[in-house]
Short mmCIF file of C-alpha atoms in Angstrom, two decimals:
data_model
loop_
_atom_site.label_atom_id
_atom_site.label_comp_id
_atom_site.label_asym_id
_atom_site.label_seq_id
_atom_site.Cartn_x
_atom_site.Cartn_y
_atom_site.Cartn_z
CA UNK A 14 -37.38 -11.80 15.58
CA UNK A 15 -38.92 -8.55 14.66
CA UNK A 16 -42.26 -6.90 15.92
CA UNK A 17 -43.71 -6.12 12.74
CA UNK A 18 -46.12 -7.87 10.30
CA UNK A 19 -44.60 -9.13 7.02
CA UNK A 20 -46.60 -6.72 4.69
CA UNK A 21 -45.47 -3.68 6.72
CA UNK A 22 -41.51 -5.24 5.64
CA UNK A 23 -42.95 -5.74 2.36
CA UNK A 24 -43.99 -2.29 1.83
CA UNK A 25 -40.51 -0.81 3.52
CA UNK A 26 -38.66 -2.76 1.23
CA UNK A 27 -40.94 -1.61 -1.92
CA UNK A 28 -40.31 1.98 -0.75
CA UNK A 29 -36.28 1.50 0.17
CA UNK A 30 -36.65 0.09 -4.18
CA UNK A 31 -38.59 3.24 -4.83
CA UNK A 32 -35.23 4.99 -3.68
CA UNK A 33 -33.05 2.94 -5.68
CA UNK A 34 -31.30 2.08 -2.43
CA UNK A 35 -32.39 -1.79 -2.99
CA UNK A 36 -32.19 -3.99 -6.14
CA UNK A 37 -35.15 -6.70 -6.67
CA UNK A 38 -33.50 -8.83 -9.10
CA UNK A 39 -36.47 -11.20 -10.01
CA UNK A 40 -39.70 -11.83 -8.88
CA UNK A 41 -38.57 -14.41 -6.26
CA UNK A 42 -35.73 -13.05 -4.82
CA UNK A 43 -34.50 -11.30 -1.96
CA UNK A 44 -33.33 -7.59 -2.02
CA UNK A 45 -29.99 -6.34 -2.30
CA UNK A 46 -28.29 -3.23 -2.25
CA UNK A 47 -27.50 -1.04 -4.99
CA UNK A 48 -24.49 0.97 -4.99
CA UNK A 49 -26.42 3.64 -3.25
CA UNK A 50 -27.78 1.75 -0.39
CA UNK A 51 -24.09 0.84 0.68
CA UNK A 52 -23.13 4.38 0.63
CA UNK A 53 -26.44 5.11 3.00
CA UNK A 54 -25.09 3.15 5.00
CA UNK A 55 -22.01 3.79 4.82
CA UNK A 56 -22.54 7.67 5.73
CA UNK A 57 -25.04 7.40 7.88
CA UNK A 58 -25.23 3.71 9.65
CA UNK A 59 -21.94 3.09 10.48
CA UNK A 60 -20.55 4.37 13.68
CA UNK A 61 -17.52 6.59 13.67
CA UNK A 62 -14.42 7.07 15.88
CA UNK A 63 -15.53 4.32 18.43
CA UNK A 64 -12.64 1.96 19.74
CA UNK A 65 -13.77 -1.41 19.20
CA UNK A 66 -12.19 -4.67 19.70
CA UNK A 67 -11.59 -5.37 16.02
CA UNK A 68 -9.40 -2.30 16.29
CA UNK A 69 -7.31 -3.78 18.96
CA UNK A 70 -7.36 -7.11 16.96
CA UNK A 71 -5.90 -5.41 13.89
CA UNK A 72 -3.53 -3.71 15.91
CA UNK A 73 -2.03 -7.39 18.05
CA UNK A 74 -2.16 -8.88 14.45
CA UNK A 75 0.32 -6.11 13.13
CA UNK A 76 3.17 -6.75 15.27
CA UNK A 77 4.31 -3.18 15.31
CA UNK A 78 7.13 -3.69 17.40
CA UNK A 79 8.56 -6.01 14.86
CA UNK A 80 7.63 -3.83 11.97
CA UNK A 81 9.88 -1.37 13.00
CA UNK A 82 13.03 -3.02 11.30
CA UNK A 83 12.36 -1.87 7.59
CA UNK A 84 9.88 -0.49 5.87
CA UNK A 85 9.66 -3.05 2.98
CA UNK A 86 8.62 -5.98 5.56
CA UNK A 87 6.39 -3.85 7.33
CA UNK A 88 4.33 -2.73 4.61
CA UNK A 89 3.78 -6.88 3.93
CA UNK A 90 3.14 -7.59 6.87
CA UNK A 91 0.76 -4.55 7.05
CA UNK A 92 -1.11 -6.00 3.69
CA UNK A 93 -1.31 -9.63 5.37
CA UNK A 94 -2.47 -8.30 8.43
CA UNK A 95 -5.28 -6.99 6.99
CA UNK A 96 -6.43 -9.56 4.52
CA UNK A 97 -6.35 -11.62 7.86
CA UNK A 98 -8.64 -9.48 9.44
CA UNK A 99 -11.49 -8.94 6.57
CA UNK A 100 -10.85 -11.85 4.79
CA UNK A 101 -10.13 -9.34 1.63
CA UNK A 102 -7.23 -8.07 -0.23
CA UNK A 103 -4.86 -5.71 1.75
CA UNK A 104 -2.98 -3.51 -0.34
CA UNK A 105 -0.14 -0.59 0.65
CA UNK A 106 1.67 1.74 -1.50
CA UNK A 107 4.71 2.68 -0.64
CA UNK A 108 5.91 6.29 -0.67
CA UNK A 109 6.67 8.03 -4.05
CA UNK A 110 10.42 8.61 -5.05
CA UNK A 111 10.17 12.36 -5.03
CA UNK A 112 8.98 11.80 -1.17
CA UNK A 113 12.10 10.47 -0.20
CA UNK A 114 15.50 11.90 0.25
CA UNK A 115 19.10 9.60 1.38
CA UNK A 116 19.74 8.69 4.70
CA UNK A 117 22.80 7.07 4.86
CA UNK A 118 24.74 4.66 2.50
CA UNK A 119 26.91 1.81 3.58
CA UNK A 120 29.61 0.46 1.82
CA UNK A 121 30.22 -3.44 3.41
CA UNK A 122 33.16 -5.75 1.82
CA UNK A 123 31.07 -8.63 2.96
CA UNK A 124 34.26 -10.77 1.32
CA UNK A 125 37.59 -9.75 -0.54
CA UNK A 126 35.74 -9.93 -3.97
CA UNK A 127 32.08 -9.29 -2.53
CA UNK A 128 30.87 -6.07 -1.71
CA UNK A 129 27.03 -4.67 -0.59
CA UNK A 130 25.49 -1.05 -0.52
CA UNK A 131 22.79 -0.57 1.35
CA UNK A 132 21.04 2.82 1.08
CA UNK A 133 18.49 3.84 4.12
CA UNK A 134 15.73 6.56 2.66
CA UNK A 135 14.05 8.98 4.82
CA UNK A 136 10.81 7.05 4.84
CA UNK A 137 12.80 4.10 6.30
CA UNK A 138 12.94 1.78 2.70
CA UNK A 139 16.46 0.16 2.92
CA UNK A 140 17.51 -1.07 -0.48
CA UNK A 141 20.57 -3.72 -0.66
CA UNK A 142 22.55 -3.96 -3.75
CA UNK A 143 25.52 -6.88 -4.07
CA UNK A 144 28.40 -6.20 -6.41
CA UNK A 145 30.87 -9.36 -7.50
CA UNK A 146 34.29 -8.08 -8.87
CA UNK A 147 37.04 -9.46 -10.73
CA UNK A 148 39.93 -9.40 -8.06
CA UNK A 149 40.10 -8.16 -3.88
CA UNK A 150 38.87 -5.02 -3.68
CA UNK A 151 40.36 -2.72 -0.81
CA UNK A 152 38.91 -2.12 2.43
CA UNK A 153 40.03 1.08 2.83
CA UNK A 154 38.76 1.64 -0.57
CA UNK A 155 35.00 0.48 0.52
CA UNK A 156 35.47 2.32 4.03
CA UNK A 157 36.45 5.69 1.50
CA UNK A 158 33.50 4.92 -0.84
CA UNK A 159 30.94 4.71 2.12
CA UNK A 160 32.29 7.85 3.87
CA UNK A 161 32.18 9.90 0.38
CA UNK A 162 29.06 9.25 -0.32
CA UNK A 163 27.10 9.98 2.94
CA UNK A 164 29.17 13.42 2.55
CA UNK A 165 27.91 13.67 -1.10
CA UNK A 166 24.23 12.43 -0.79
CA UNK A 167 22.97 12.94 2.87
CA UNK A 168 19.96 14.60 2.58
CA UNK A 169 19.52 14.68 -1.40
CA UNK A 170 16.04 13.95 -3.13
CA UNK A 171 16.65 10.12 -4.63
CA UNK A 172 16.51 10.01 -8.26
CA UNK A 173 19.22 9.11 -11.17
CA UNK A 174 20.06 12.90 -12.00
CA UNK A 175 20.66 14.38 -8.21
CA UNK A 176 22.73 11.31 -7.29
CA UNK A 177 24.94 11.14 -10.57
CA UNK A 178 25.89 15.26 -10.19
CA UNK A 179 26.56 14.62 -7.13
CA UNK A 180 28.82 11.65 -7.25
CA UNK A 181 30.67 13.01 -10.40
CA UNK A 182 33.78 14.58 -9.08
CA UNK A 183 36.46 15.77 -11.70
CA UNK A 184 39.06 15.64 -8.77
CA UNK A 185 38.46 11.93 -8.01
CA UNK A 186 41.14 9.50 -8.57
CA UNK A 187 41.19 6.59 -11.46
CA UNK A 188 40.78 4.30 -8.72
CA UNK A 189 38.16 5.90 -6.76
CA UNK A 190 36.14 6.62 -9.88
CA UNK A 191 36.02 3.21 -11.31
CA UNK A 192 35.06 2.01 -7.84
CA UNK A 193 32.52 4.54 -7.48
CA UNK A 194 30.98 3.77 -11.22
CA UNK A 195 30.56 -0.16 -10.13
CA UNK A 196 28.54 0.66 -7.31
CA UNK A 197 25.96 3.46 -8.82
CA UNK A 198 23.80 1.23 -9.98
CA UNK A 199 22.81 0.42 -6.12
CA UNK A 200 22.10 4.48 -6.34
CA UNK A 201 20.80 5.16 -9.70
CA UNK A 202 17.83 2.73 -9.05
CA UNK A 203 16.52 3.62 -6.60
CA UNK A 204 13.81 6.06 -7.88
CA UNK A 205 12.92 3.14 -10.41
CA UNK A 206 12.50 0.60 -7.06
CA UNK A 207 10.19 2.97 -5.49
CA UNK A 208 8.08 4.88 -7.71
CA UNK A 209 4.63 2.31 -7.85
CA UNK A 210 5.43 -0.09 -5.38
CA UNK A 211 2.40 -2.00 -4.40
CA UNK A 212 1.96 -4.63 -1.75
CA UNK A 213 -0.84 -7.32 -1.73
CA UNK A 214 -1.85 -9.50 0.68
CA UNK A 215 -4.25 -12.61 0.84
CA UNK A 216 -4.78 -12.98 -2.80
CA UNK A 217 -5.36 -16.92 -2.28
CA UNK A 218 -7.78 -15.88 0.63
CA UNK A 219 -9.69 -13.17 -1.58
CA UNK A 220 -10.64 -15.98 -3.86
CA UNK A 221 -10.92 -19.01 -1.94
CA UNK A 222 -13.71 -17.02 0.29
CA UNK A 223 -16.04 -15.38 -2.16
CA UNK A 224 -18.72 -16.71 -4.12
CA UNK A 225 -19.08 -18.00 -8.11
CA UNK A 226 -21.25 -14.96 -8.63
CA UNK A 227 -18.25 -12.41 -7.82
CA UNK A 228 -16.26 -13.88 -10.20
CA UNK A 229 -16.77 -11.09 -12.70
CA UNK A 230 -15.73 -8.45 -10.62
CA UNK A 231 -12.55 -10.54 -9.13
CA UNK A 232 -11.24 -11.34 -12.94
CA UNK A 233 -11.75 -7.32 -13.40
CA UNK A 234 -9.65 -6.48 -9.94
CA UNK A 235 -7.01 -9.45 -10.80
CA UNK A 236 -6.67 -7.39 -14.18
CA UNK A 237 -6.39 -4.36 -12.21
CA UNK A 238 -3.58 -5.39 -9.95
CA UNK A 239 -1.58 -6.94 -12.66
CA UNK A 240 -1.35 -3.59 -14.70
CA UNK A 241 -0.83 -1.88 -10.78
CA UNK A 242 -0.54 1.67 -12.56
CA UNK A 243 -4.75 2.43 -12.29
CA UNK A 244 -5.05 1.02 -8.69
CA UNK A 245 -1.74 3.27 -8.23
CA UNK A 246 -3.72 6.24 -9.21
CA UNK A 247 -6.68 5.21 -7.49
CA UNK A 248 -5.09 5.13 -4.24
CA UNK A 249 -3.19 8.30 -4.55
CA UNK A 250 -6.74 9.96 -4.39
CA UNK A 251 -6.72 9.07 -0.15
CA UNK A 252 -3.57 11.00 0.07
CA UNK A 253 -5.67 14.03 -0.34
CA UNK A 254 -7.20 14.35 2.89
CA UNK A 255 -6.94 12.72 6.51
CA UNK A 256 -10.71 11.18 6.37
CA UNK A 257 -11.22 6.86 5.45
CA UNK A 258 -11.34 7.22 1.62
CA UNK A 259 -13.92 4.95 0.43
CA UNK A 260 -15.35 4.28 -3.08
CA UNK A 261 -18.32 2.36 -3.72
CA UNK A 262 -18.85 0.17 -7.08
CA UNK A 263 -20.40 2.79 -10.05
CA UNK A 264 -17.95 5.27 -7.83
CA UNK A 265 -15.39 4.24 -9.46
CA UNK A 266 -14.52 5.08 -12.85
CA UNK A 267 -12.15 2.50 -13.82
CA UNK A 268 -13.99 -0.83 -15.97
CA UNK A 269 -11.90 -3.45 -14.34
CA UNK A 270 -12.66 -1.98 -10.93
CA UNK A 271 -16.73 -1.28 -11.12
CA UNK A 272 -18.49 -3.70 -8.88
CA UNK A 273 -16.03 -3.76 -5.77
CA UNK A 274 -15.42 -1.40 -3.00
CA UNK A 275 -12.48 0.30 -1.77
CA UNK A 276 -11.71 1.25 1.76
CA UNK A 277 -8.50 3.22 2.59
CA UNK A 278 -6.38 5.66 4.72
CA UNK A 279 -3.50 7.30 4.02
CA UNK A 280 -0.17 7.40 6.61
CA UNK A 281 2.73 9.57 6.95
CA UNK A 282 3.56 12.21 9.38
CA UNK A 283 1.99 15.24 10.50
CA UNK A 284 3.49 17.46 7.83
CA UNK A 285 2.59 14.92 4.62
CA UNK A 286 0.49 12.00 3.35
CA UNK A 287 3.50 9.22 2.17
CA UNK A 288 1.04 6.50 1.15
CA UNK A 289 -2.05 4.56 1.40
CA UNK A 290 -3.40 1.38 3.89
CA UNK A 291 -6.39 -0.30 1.79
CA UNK A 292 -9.09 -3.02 1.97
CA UNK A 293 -10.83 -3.76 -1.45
CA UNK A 294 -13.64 -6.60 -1.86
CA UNK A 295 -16.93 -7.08 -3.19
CA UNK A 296 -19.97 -4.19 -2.56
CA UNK A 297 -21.51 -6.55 0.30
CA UNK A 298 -18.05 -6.24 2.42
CA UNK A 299 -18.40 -5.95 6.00
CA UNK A 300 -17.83 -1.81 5.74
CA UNK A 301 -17.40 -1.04 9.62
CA UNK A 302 -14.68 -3.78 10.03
CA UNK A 303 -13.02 -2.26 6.61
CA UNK A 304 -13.12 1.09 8.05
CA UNK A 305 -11.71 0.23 11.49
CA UNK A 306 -9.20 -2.25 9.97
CA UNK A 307 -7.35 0.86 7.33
CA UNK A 308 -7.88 3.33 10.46
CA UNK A 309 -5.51 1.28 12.70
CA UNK A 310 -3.32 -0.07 9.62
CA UNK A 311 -2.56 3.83 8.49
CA UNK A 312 -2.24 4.85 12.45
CA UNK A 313 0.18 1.61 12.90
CA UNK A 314 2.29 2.44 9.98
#
């Protein structure tokens, strides 16, 4: 289907080798690209900014009307999404602790020995912590503890040390206090619940579609999302800047990760970068569908 003779392909691909952009592996094969020729293309093949219709499938395969409930469920649904779409793994971290200050806290005596706390963060995480106790606990005790602590932690930075000054009034009655030091727990966590959380979608998918020869670099990313904390670190890189971050096999410095590609974006609002929206899959991934799925992911989110 092409106008030219197969010697003048011949001697285009012998040149592209010359410029390490393709790799002959034997005599017989085909070519394939090095590390190199996927960033070529990459940064200077693939177009930018256009509005395709794999954006606007992304975007009906988000739901983001029905996202909009919690953050938690969106972020899965977000990582699903994606794998969906590329037929890779879709991964989204979710905003560090020292990002996040309280909302509001609720206080519910769901029955007379049953109580729950929910906590609502300012990058829309609700947590929700059930407490069993001994005998009937007071509902104007749990109405008291949900009022106090909106007055006492409205607007603080979540972590274990804020929240406990805060909550440790002298003045408080023995009631009150012994209440009050049942329930932390659903307060005192909550740096520990958000700092690294990771969501992954389509692991079944990523492996069921790609080939025995990637099963190297899979068994290196598998490893790599079990330990979480060098992906974690990889990702924070895209909060950097506001362009597609995008790293390309020898690119990236971690062992377990050489050999795959990762495409990402970070969201958040205008004023700061919260987290990252990522695609990661072997070096021959479809790169304009990765880009256009994190751009509308990120945007979505």
């Amino acid at each position: 289907g092409i106008e030219f003779g197969s010697s003048t392909v011949r001697s285009e691909l012998a040149r592209l080798e010359q410029l390490a952009l393709l790799n002959h592996p034997h005599t017989s094969a085909g070519r394939i690209p090095t590390d190199a020729g996927y960033r070529y293309y990459v940064d200077h093949l693939v177009p930018r900014g256009e509005q395709s219709v794999v954006a606007r499938q992304v975007l009906g395969a988000l739901e983001v009307g029905e996202m909009r409930r919690e953050l938690d469920g969106a972020m899965r649904r977000i990582a699903d999404a994606m794998s969906q779409v590329t037929n890779m793994l879709g991964v989204v971290t979710a905003p560090p602790a020292q990002s996040t200050t309280i909302r509001r806290v609720e206080v519910l005596l769901l029955q007379p020995q049953l109580v729950m706390v929910v906590v609502i963060t300012s990058t829309g995480a609700v947590t929700k912590r059930m407490f069993a106790f001994d005998r009937p606990v007071d509902s104007k005790l749990a109405d008291w503890a949900g009022d106090f602590l909106n007055e006492q932690l409205t607007g603080i930075p979540v972590g274990a040390r804020s929240t406990a000054n805060r909550i440790a009034d002298p003045t408080l009655g023995a009631s009150e206090r012994a209440f009050l030091d049942a329930i932390a727990g659903a307060l005192l966590d909550l740096d520990d619940d958000a700092e690294g959380s990771i969501y992954i979608g389509g692991q079944a998918r990523f492996v069921q579609e790609h080939r025995p020869q990637d099963l190297v670099e899979i068994g290196g990313l598998m490893r790599a999302l079990e330990e979480r904390y060098s992906l974690l670190q990889l990702l924070r890189g895209a909060l950097s800047g506001n362009e597609v971050f995008l790293r390309i096999g020898g690119e990236l410095t971690e062992p377990d990760l050489r050999g795959i590609s990762v495409v990402a974006a970070n969201y958040g609002s205008t004023r700061r970068n919260l987290g990252a929206v990522s695609v990661i899959g072997p070096t021959r991934m479809d790169y304009r569908l990765a880009i256009a799925t994190v751009r509308e992911a990120a945007h979505a989110l």
